Tab-separated table of C-alpha atoms in Angstrom:
chain	number	residue	atom	x	y	z
A	5	MET	CA	10.732	-17.244	-10.814
A	6	LEU	CA	14.261	-15.989	-10.704
A	7	TRP	CA	13.920	-14.073	-7.488
A	8	GLN	CA	12.827	-17.080	-5.547
A	9	SER	CA	16.082	-18.965	-6.311
A	10	GLN	CA	17.842	-16.293	-4.466
A	11	LEU	CA	15.976	-17.040	-1.116
A	12	ASN	CA	17.079	-19.368	1.608
A	13	GLY	CA	13.483	-20.169	2.439
A	14	ASP	CA	9.927	-19.570	1.311
A	15	ALA	CA	9.226	-15.956	2.060
A	16	LEU	CA	6.154	-15.971	-0.190
A	17	THR	CA	4.044	-17.864	2.362
A	18	TRP	CA	4.870	-15.348	5.090
A	19	LEU	CA	4.144	-12.423	2.715
A	20	LEU	CA	0.770	-13.933	1.897
A	21	GLU	CA	-0.391	-14.259	5.481
A	22	ASP	CA	-3.628	-12.409	6.443
A	23	ASP	CA	-2.208	-10.358	9.303
A	24	GLU	CA	-0.823	-7.524	6.947
A	25	PRO	CA	-3.364	-7.038	4.197
A	26	GLY	CA	-1.129	-4.393	2.485
A	27	VAL	CA	1.776	-6.735	2.273
A	28	ARG	CA	-0.538	-9.501	1.139
A	29	TYR	CA	-1.886	-7.212	-1.601
A	30	LEU	CA	1.516	-6.198	-2.855
A	31	ALA	CA	2.705	-9.823	-2.856
A	32	LEU	CA	-0.314	-10.966	-4.879
A	33	ARG	CA	0.117	-8.137	-7.374
A	34	ASP	CA	3.816	-7.776	-7.712
A	35	LEU	CA	5.250	-11.227	-7.073
A	36	LEU	CA	2.475	-13.436	-8.199
A	37	ASP	CA	1.314	-11.111	-11.021
A	38	ARG	CA	-2.404	-11.475	-10.230
A	39	SER	CA	-4.670	-9.675	-12.647
A	40	ALA	CA	-6.561	-6.562	-11.466
A	41	ASP	CA	-9.787	-8.375	-11.662
A	42	ASP	CA	-8.534	-11.381	-9.465
A	43	GLY	CA	-10.979	-11.780	-6.489
A	44	GLU	CA	-8.289	-12.417	-3.895
A	45	LEU	CA	-6.291	-9.427	-5.030
A	46	VAL	CA	-9.337	-7.136	-5.009
A	47	ALA	CA	-10.233	-8.320	-1.485
A	48	ALA	CA	-6.689	-7.864	-0.163
A	49	GLN	CA	-6.561	-4.303	-1.696
A	50	ALA	CA	-9.879	-3.426	-0.154
A	51	LEU	CA	-8.792	-4.572	3.279
A	52	ALA	CA	-5.461	-2.797	2.932
A	53	HIS	CA	-7.384	0.443	2.392
A	54	ARG	CA	-9.515	-0.112	5.564
A	55	GLU	CA	-6.622	-1.194	7.861
A	56	GLY	CA	-3.081	-0.320	8.307
A	57	PRO	CA	-0.982	2.428	7.047
A	58	ILE	CA	-3.074	3.369	4.070
A	59	ALA	CA	-6.105	3.975	6.185
A	60	THR	CA	-4.127	5.774	8.764
A	61	ILE	CA	-2.565	8.198	6.086
A	62	LEU	CA	-5.968	8.788	4.491
A	63	GLU	CA	-7.569	9.509	7.798
A	64	GLN	CA	-5.104	12.352	8.439
A	65	MET	CA	-5.884	14.096	5.059
A	66	SER	CA	-7.910	17.361	5.459
A	67	GLU	CA	-11.268	17.637	3.743
A	68	PRO	CA	-9.813	19.907	1.033
A	69	GLY	CA	-7.369	17.163	0.191
A	70	TYR	CA	-3.983	18.101	1.643
A	71	TRP	CA	-1.967	16.916	4.673
A	72	VAL	CA	-0.697	19.247	7.606
A	73	GLU	CA	-0.985	22.675	5.709
A	74	ALA	CA	-2.189	23.977	2.350
A	75	GLY	CA	0.380	25.258	-0.163
A	76	PRO	CA	3.200	23.637	-2.088
A	77	GLY	CA	2.912	20.500	-0.058
A	78	TYR	CA	6.508	19.795	0.560
A	79	GLY	CA	6.884	20.723	4.193
A	80	PRO	CA	6.884	19.762	6.895
A	81	LYS	CA	9.215	16.994	5.684
A	82	TYR	CA	7.875	13.416	5.899
A	83	ARG	CA	4.293	14.486	6.993
A	84	SER	CA	3.032	16.778	4.301
A	85	THR	CA	1.037	16.175	1.149
A	86	VAL	CA	4.010	15.261	-1.144
A	87	TRP	CA	5.451	12.776	1.359
A	88	SER	CA	1.952	11.269	2.096
A	89	MET	CA	1.273	10.817	-1.609
A	90	ILE	CA	4.634	9.144	-2.053
A	91	LEU	CA	3.982	6.667	0.582
A	92	LEU	CA	0.421	5.994	-0.470
A	93	ALA	CA	1.851	5.147	-3.925
A	94	GLN	CA	4.467	2.844	-2.577
A	95	LEU	CA	1.882	1.080	-0.488
A	96	GLY	CA	-0.185	0.416	-3.502
A	97	ALA	CA	-3.054	2.862	-2.667
A	98	ASP	CA	-5.679	3.288	-5.329
A	99	VAL	CA	-8.022	6.192	-5.958
A	100	ALA	CA	-10.806	3.974	-7.066
């Protein structure tokens, strides 16, 4: 892989460690190109949804499905619905 030739060391081993399931999931999916039905990828994604930032963000969602307050969803900045959805997407959260 071309990106690996740019590194001074082996970052992949570090990214695949078990202590950060979200990082592990993204490394398996985006760097190792694992298929969606790969058992290791599925397990990492499930754990990422139970622990860490994805779980924290989802716990803060109101029952009707918004963050902070109903409405357009942009404010307050960095905590509202739009911002929460952007972060969930970047973290690889899945609705399934």
